[in-house]
GROMACS .gro file of C-alpha atoms in nm:
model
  387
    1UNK     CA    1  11.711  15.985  -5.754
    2UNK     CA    2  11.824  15.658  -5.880
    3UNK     CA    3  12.178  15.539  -5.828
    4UNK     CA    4  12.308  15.433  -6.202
    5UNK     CA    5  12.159  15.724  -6.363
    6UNK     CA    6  12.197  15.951  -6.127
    7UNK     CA    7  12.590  16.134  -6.141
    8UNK     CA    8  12.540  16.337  -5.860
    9UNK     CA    9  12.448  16.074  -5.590
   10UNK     CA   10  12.667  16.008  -5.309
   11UNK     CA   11  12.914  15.695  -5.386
   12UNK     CA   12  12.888  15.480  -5.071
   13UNK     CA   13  12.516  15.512  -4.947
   14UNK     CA   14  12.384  15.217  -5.096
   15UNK     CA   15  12.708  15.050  -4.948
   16UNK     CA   16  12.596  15.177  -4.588
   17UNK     CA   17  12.221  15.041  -4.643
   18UNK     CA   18  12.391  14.704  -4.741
   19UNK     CA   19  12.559  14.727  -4.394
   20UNK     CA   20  12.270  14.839  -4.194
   21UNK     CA   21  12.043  14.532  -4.338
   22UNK     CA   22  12.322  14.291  -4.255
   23UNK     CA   23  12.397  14.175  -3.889
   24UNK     CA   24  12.758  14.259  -3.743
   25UNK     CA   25  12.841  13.967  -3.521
   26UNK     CA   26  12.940  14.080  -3.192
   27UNK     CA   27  13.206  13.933  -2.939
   28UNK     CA   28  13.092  13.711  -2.729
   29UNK     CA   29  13.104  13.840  -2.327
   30UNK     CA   30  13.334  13.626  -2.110
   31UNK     CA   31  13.144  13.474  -1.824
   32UNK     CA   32  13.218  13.604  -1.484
   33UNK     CA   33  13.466  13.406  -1.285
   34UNK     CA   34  13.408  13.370  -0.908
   35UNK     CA   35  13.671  13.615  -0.690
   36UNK     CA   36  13.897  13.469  -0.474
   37UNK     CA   37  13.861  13.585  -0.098
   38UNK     CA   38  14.145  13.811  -0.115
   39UNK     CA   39  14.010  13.919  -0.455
   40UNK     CA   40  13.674  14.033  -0.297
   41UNK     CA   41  13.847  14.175  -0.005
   42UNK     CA   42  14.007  14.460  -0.259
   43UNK     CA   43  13.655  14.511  -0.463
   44UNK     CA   44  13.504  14.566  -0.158
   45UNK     CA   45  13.828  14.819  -0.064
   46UNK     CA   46  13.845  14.974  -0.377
   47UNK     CA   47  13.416  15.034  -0.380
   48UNK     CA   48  13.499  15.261  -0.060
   49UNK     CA   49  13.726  15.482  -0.258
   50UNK     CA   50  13.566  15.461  -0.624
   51UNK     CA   51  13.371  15.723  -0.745
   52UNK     CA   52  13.040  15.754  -0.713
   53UNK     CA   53  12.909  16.081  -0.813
   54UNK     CA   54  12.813  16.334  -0.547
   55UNK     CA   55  12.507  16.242  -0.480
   56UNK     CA   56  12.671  15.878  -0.417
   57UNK     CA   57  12.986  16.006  -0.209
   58UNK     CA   58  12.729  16.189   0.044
   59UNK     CA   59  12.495  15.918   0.112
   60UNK     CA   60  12.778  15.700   0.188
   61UNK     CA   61  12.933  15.983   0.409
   62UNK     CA   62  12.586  15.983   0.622
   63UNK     CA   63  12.613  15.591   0.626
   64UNK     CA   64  12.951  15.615   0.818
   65UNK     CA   65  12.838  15.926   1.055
   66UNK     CA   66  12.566  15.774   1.121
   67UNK     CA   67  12.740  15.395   1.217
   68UNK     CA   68  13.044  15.635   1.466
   69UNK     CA   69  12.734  15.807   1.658
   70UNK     CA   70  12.557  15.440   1.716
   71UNK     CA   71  12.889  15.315   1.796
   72UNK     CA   72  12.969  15.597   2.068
   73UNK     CA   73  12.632  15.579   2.170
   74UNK     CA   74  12.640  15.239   2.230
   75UNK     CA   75  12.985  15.224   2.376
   76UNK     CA   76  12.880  15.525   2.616
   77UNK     CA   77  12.554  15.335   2.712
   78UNK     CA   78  12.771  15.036   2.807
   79UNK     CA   79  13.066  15.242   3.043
   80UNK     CA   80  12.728  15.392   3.216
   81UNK     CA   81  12.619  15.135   3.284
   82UNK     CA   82  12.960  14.995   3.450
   83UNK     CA   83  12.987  15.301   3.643
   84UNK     CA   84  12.671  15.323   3.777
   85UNK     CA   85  12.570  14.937   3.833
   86UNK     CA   86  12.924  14.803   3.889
   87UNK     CA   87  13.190  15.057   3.968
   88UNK     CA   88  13.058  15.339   4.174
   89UNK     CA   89  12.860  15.104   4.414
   90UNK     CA   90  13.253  14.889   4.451
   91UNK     CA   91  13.400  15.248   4.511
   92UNK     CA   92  13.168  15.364   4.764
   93UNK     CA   93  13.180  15.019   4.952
   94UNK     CA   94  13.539  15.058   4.963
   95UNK     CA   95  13.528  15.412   5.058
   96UNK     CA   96  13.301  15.273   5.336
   97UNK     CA   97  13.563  15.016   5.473
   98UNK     CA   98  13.806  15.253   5.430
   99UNK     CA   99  13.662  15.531   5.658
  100UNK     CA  100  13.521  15.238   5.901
  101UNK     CA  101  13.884  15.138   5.939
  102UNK     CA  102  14.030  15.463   5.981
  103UNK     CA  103  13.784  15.554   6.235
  104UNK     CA  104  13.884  15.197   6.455
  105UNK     CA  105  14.245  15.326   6.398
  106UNK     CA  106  14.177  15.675   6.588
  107UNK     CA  107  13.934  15.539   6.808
  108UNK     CA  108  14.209  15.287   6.940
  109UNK     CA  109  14.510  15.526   6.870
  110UNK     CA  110  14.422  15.828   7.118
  111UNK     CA  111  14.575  15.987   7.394
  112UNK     CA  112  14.937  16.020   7.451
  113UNK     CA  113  14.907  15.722   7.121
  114UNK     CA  114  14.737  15.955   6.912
  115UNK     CA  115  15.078  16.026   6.763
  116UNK     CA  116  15.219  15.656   6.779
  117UNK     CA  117  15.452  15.529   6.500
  118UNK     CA  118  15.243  15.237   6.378
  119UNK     CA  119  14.928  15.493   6.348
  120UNK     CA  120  15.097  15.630   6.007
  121UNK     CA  121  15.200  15.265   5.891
  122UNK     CA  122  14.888  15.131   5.926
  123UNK     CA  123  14.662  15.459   5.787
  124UNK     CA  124  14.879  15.438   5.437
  125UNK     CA  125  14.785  15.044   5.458
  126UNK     CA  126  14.477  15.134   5.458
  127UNK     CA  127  14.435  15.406   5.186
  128UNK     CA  128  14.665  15.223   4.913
  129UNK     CA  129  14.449  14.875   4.967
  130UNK     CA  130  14.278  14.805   4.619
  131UNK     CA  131  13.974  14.675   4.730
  132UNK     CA  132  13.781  14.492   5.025
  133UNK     CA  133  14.007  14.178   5.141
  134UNK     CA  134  14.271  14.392   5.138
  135UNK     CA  135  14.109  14.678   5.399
  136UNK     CA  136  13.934  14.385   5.616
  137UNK     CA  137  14.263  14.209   5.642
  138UNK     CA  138  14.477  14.490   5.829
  139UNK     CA  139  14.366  14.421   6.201
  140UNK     CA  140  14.378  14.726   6.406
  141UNK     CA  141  14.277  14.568   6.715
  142UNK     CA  142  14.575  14.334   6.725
  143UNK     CA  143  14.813  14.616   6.633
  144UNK     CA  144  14.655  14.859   6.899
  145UNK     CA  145  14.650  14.579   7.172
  146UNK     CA  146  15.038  14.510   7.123
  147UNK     CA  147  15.105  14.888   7.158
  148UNK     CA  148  14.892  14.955   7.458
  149UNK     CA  149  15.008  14.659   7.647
  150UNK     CA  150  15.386  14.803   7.564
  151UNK     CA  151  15.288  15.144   7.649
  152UNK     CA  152  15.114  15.099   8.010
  153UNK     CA  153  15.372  14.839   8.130
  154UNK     CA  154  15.624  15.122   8.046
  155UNK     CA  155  15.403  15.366   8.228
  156UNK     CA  156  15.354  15.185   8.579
  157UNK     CA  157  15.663  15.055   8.579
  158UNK     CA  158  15.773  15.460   8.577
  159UNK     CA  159  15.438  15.595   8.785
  160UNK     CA  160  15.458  15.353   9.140
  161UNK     CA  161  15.522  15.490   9.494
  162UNK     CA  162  15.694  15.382   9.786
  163UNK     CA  163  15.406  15.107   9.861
  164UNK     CA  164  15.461  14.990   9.513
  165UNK     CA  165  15.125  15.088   9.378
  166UNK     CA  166  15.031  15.269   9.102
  167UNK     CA  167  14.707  15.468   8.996
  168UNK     CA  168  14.473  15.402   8.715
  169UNK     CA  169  14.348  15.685   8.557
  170UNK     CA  170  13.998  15.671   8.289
  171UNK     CA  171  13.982  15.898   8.030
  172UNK     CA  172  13.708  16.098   8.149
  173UNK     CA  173  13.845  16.116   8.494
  174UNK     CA  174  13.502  15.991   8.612
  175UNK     CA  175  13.698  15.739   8.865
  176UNK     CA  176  14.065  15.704   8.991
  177UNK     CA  177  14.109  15.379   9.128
  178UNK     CA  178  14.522  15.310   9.351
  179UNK     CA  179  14.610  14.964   9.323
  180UNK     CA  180  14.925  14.741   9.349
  181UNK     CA  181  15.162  14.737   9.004
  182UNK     CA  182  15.102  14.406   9.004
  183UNK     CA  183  14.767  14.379   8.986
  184UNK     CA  184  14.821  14.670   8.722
  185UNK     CA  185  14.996  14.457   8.530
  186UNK     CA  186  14.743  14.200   8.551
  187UNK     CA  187  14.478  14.440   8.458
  188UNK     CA  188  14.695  14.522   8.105
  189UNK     CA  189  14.771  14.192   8.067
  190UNK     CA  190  14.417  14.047   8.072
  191UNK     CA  191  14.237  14.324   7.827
  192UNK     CA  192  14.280  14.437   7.482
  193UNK     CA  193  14.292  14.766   7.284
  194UNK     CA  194  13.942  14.885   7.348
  195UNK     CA  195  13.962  14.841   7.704
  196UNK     CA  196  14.320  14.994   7.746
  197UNK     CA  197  14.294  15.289   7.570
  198UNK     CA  198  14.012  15.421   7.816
  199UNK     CA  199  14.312  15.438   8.076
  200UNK     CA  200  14.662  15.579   8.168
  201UNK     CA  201  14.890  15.529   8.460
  202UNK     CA  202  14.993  15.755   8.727
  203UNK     CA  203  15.197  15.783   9.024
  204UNK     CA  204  14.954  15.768   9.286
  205UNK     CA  205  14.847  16.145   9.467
  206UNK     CA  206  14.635  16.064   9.786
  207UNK     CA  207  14.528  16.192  10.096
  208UNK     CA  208  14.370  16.153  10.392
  209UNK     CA  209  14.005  16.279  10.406
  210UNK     CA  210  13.789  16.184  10.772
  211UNK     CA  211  13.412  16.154  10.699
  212UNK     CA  212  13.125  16.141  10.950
  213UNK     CA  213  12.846  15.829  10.809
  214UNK     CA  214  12.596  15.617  10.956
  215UNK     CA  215  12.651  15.247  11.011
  216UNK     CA  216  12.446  15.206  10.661
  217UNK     CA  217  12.682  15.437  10.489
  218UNK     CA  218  12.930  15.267  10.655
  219UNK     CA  219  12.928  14.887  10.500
  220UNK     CA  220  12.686  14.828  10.804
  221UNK     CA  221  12.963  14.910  11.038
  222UNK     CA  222  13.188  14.635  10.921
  223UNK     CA  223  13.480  14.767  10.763
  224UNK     CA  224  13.777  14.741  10.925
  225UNK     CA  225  14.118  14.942  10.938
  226UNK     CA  226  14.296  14.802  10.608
  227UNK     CA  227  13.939  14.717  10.442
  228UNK     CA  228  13.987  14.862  10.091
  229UNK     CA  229  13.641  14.991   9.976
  230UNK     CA  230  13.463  15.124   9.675
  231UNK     CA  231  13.217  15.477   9.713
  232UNK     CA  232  12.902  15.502   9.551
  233UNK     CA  233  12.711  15.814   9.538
  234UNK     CA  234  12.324  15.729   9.535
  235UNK     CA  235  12.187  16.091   9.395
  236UNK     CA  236  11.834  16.040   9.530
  237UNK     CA  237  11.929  16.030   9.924
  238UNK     CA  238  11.752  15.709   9.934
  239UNK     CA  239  11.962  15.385  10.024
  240UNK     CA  240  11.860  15.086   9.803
  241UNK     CA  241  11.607  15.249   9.622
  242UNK     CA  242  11.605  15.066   9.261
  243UNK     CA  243  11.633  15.354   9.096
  244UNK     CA  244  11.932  15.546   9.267
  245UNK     CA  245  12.267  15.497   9.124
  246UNK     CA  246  12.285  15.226   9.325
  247UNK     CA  247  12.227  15.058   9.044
  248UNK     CA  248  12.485  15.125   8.800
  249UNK     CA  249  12.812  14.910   8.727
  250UNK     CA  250  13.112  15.164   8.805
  251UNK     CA  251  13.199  15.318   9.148
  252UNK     CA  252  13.284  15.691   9.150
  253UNK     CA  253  13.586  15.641   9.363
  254UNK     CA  254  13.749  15.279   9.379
  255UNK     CA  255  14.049  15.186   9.598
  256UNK     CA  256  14.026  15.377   9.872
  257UNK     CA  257  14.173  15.232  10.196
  258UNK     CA  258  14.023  15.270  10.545
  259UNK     CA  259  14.346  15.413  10.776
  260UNK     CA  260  14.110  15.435  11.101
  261UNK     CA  261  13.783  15.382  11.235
  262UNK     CA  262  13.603  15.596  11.542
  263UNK     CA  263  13.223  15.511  11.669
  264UNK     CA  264  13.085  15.761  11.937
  265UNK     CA  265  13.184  15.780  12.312
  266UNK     CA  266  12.852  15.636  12.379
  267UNK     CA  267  12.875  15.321  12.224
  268UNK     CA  268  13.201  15.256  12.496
  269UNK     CA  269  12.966  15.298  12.817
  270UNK     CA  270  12.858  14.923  12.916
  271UNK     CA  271  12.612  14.891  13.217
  272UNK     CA  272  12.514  14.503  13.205
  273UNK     CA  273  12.320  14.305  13.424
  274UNK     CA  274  12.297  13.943  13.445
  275UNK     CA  275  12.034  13.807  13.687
  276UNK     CA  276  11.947  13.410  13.792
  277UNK     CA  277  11.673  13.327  14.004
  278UNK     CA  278  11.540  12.966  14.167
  279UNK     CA  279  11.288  12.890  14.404
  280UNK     CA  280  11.292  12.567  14.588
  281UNK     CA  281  10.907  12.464  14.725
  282UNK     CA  282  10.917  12.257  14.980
  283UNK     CA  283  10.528  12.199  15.145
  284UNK     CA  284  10.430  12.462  15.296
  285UNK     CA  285  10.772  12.635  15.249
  286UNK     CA  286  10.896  12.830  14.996
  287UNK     CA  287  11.281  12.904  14.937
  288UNK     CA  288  11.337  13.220  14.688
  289UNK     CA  289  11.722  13.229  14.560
  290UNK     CA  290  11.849  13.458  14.326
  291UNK     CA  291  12.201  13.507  14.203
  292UNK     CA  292  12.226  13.824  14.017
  293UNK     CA  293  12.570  14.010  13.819
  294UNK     CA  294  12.597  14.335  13.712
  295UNK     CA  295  12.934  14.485  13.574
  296UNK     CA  296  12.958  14.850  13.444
  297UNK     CA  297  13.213  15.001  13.271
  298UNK     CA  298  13.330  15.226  13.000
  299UNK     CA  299  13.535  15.167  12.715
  300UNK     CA  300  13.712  15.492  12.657
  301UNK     CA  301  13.716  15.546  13.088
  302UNK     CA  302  13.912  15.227  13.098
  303UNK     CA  303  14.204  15.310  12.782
  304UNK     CA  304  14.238  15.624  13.026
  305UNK     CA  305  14.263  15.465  13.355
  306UNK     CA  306  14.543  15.233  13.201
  307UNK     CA  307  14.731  15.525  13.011
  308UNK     CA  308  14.809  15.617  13.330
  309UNK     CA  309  14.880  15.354  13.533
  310UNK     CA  310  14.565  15.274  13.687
  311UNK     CA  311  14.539  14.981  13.505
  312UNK     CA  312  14.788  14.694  13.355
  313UNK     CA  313  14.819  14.887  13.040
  314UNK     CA  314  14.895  14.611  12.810
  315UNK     CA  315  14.644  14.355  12.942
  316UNK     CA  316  14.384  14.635  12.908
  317UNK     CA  317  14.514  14.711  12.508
  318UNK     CA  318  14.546  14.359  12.419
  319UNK     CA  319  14.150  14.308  12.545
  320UNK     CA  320  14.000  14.676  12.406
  321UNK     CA  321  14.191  14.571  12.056
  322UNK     CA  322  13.965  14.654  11.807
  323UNK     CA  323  13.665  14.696  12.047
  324UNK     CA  324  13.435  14.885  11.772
  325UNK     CA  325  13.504  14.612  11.517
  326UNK     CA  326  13.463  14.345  11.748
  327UNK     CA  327  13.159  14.458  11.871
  328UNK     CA  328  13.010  14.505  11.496
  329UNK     CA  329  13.118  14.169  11.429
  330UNK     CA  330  12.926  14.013  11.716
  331UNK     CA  331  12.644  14.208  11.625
  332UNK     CA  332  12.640  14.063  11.258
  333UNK     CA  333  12.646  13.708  11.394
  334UNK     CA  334  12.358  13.766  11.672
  335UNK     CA  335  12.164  13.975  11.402
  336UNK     CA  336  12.121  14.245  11.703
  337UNK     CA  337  12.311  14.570  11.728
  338UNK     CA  338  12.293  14.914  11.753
  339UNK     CA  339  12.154  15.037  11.408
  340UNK     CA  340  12.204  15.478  11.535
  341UNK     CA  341  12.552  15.412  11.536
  342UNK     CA  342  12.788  15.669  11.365
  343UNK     CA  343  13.094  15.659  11.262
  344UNK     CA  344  13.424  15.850  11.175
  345UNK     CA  345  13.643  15.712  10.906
  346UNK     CA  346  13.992  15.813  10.797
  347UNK     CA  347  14.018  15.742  10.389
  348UNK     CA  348  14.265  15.745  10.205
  349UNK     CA  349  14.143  15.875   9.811
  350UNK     CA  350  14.298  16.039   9.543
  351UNK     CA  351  14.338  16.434   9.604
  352UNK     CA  352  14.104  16.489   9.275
  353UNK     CA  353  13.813  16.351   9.484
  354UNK     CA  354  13.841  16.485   9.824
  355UNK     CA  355  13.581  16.795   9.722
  356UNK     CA  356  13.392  16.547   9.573
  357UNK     CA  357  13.369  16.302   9.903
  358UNK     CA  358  13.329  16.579  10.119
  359UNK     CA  359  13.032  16.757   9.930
  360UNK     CA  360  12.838  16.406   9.917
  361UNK     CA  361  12.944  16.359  10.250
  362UNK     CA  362  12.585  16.269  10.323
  363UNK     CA  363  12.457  16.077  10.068
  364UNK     CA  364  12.781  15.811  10.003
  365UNK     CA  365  12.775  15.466  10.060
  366UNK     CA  366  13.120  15.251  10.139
  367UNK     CA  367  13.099  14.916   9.969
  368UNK     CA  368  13.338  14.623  10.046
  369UNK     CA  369  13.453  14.469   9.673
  370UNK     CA  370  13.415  14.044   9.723
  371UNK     CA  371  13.764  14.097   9.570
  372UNK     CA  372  13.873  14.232   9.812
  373UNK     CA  373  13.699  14.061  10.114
  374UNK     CA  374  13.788  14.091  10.426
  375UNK     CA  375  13.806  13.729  10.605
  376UNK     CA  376  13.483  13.671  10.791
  377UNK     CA  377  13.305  13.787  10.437
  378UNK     CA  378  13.511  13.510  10.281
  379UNK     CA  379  13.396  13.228  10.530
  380UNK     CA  380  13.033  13.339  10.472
  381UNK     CA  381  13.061  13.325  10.075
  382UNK     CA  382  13.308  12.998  10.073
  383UNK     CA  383  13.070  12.804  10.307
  384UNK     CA  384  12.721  12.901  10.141
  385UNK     CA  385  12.919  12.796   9.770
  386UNK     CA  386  13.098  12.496   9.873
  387UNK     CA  387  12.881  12.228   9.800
   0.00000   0.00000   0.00000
C-alpha cells in the first residue's frame, strides 16, 4: 500500500520511519567528580542501609555475623590467654605468700598470744595487700619479737619467789629450767620471736628430791653443795656410749641446785701408815733405823666424839668442813681416788620432775654447766685458754 494513493494509510508512519533513520543526539554524561572524604564517608554509610535486594541484604547479614563471632573469638582467645599465662599463675603466687605469711603469723602468735591484739591488725594487712611487695613487706618477726619481749618481762616480773628467781617453762614441758629474773630477763632480751614463743614464765614450784648415784653419775664426785647442775637421762644404761642421749643438745631437767651431799660411812674410816727406814753400814757393822707413823681415825667417830664434848668442837668442824668434797678434790688433782664411791644428793627440781628423777634414778647423769662453774673448774679452763 502506497502512501499518496493510498486513503486509508495511517498519517504519521512514514513520519516515524523518518525518525527511526535519523540519529537523536543524546546528552552528554557529566564526568564523575572525585568525593570529598566526608563525602565518601556517607556513600559508604548510606551503602550499609541501601537496598540491595534479598538476596543482597542476607549475604551482607552473614558478612557481619560472621566478623562478631571472629571478633569474640578472638577477644576470648586473648583474656585466656591472660588468665591462664599471666593472671592465675600472679593469683596463686600471691595466694602462696599470703598463706606463707599467715602461717609465720600463727606460728609466732601462739599460746596465751594466740589471741593478741596485733594478730588481727596484721592478718587484715595481710589479706587486703594487692600483690607481692606488699605481703613480703609486713614483717611478722619484728612485730612478734616486740610483743613477746613485752609479754615475758610482764610475766617474770609477776611469776618470781622469795629468792628472786623465776621458772622457764617450754612448750612441750620437755624441760623446766629455775633461774634468777635477771638472767630471765637476759634470756628475753637476747632472743627473738621464734625463740620466745617456745617459752612462758612461772613462779617457781620445787622440791627437794634425795637420790642415791655413783661417783660417775655424780659429776665424778665433784659437785659441791650450791653447784647448780643439769640431768641427762642416757636411755641405753651405758655412760658415754656415742649413741646414748648423751649426745643430744637439751638436758631433761636444767637448774637444779645441789642442797647437800652424803658419801658412805666407809669412806670416813682412815687407817694410814707412814713408814721411813735408813741403814747406816759401817765395816763390818750394820745400823738398821726406821722411823715409822701410823694415825687411824674415823671421820664420822670424830664429828661424834666432839658433839659431845670429847673433842674441841669447833676446831674439829672447822677441819672436817667439807671433808667429802675436799677429799674428791684432792683426788682430782692426784688422779687417784676411790672410783666405788656412792653418793646421796639432796636436789632441788621442779615438782613436775620428781617421778621422773626418781624412776631414772639409775640411769641419770649430773652435769656441771661451764656457765655455771664452780671455781676450781674455772682455774682449769682459764689457765689451759689463756695464752
Amino acid at each position: 500500500m502506497k502512501k499518496e494513493n493510498n486513503p486509508l494509510y495511517p498519517k504519521g508512519f512514514g513520519e516515524l520511519d523518518d525518525l527511526k533513520n535519523k540519529e537523536i543526539p543524546r546528552p552528554k554524561l557529566k564526568e564523575k567528580e572525585e568525593l570529598t572524604p566526608i563525602e565518601k564517608f556517607n556513600e559508604k554509610l548510606g551503602s550499609l542501609f541501601k537496598d540491595k535486594g534479598k538476596h543482597g541484604v542476607n549475604d551482607e547479614k552473614k558478612r557481619k555475623i560472621g566478623k562478631i563471632i571472629m571478633t569474640i573469638i578472638v577477644l576470648t582467645l586473648i583474656i585466656s590467654a591472660y588468665y591462664f599465662i599471666i593472671y592465675e599463675p600472679a593469683q596463686q603466687e600471691l595466694n602462696g605468700a599470703k598463706t606463707a605469711k599467715l602461717n609465720e603469723l600463727h606460728g609466732l602468735y601462739k599460746g596465751p598470744m594466740a589471741d593478741a591484739g596485733s594478730v588481727f591488725t596484721i592478718e587484715g594487712e595481710i589479706n587486703d595487700a594487692k600483690n607481692l611487695y606488699d605481703v613480703e613487706s609486713i614483717n611478722v618477726e619484728k612485730q612478734a619479737t616486740a610483743d613477746w619481749k613485752k609479754f615475758h618481762i610482764n610475766a617474770i616480773h609477776r611469776n618470781t619467789d622469795q629468792f628472786n628467781r623465776t621458772m622457764q617453762v617450754y612448750e612441750n614441758n620437755s624441760r623446766n629450767i629455775v633461774m634468777p629474773a635477771s638472767e630471765a630477763i637476759e634470756f628475753v632480751n637476747g632472743n627473738d620471736a621464734h625463740k620466745l614463743c617456745e617459752v612462758t614464765f612461772e613462779k617457781p614450784n620445787t622440791v627437794s628430791v634425795p637420790i642415791l648415784v655413783s661417783r660417775l653419775q655424780a659429776g665424778a664426785g665433784l659437785v659441791n653443795v650450791g653447784s647448780i647442775v643439769d640431768i641427762y637421762k642416757n636411755n641405753n644404761d651405758t655412760f658415754f656410749n656415742d649413741s646414748g642421749d648423751l649426745n643430744k643438745s637439751e638436758a631433761d631437767v636444767s637448774g637444779c641446785t645441789v642442797l647437800s651431799i652424803m658419801r658412805y660411812e666407809d669412806n670416813g674410816e682412815i687407817e694410814s701408815e707412814y713408814t721411813k727406814g735408813n741403814t747406816i753400814v759401817h765395816g763390818n757393822d750394820t745400823n738398821p733405823n726406821e722411823n715409822s707413823q701410823t694415825f687411824s681415825s674415823n671421820v664420822l667417830e670424830m664429828l661424834k666424839g666432839a658433839i659431845i664434848q670429847g673433842y674441841d668442837e669447833k676446831t674439829t668442824v672447822d677441819m672436817l668442813n667439807s671433808y667429802g668434797v675436799k677429799l674428791s678434790n684432792y683426788e682430782r688433782q692426784i688422779n687417784l681416788g676411790d672410783l666405788d664411791a656412792e653418793y646421796m644428793l639432796l636436789l632441788e627440781v621442779p615438782q613436775d620432775k620428781v617421778s621422773f628423777i626418781i624412776t631414772n634414778m639409775d640411769s641419770i647423769v649430773l652435769t656441771i654447766p661451764t656457765t655455771k662453774a664452780p671455781s676450781w673448774m674455772a682455774g682449769e679452763i682459764t689457765s689451759t685458754y689463756s695464752g
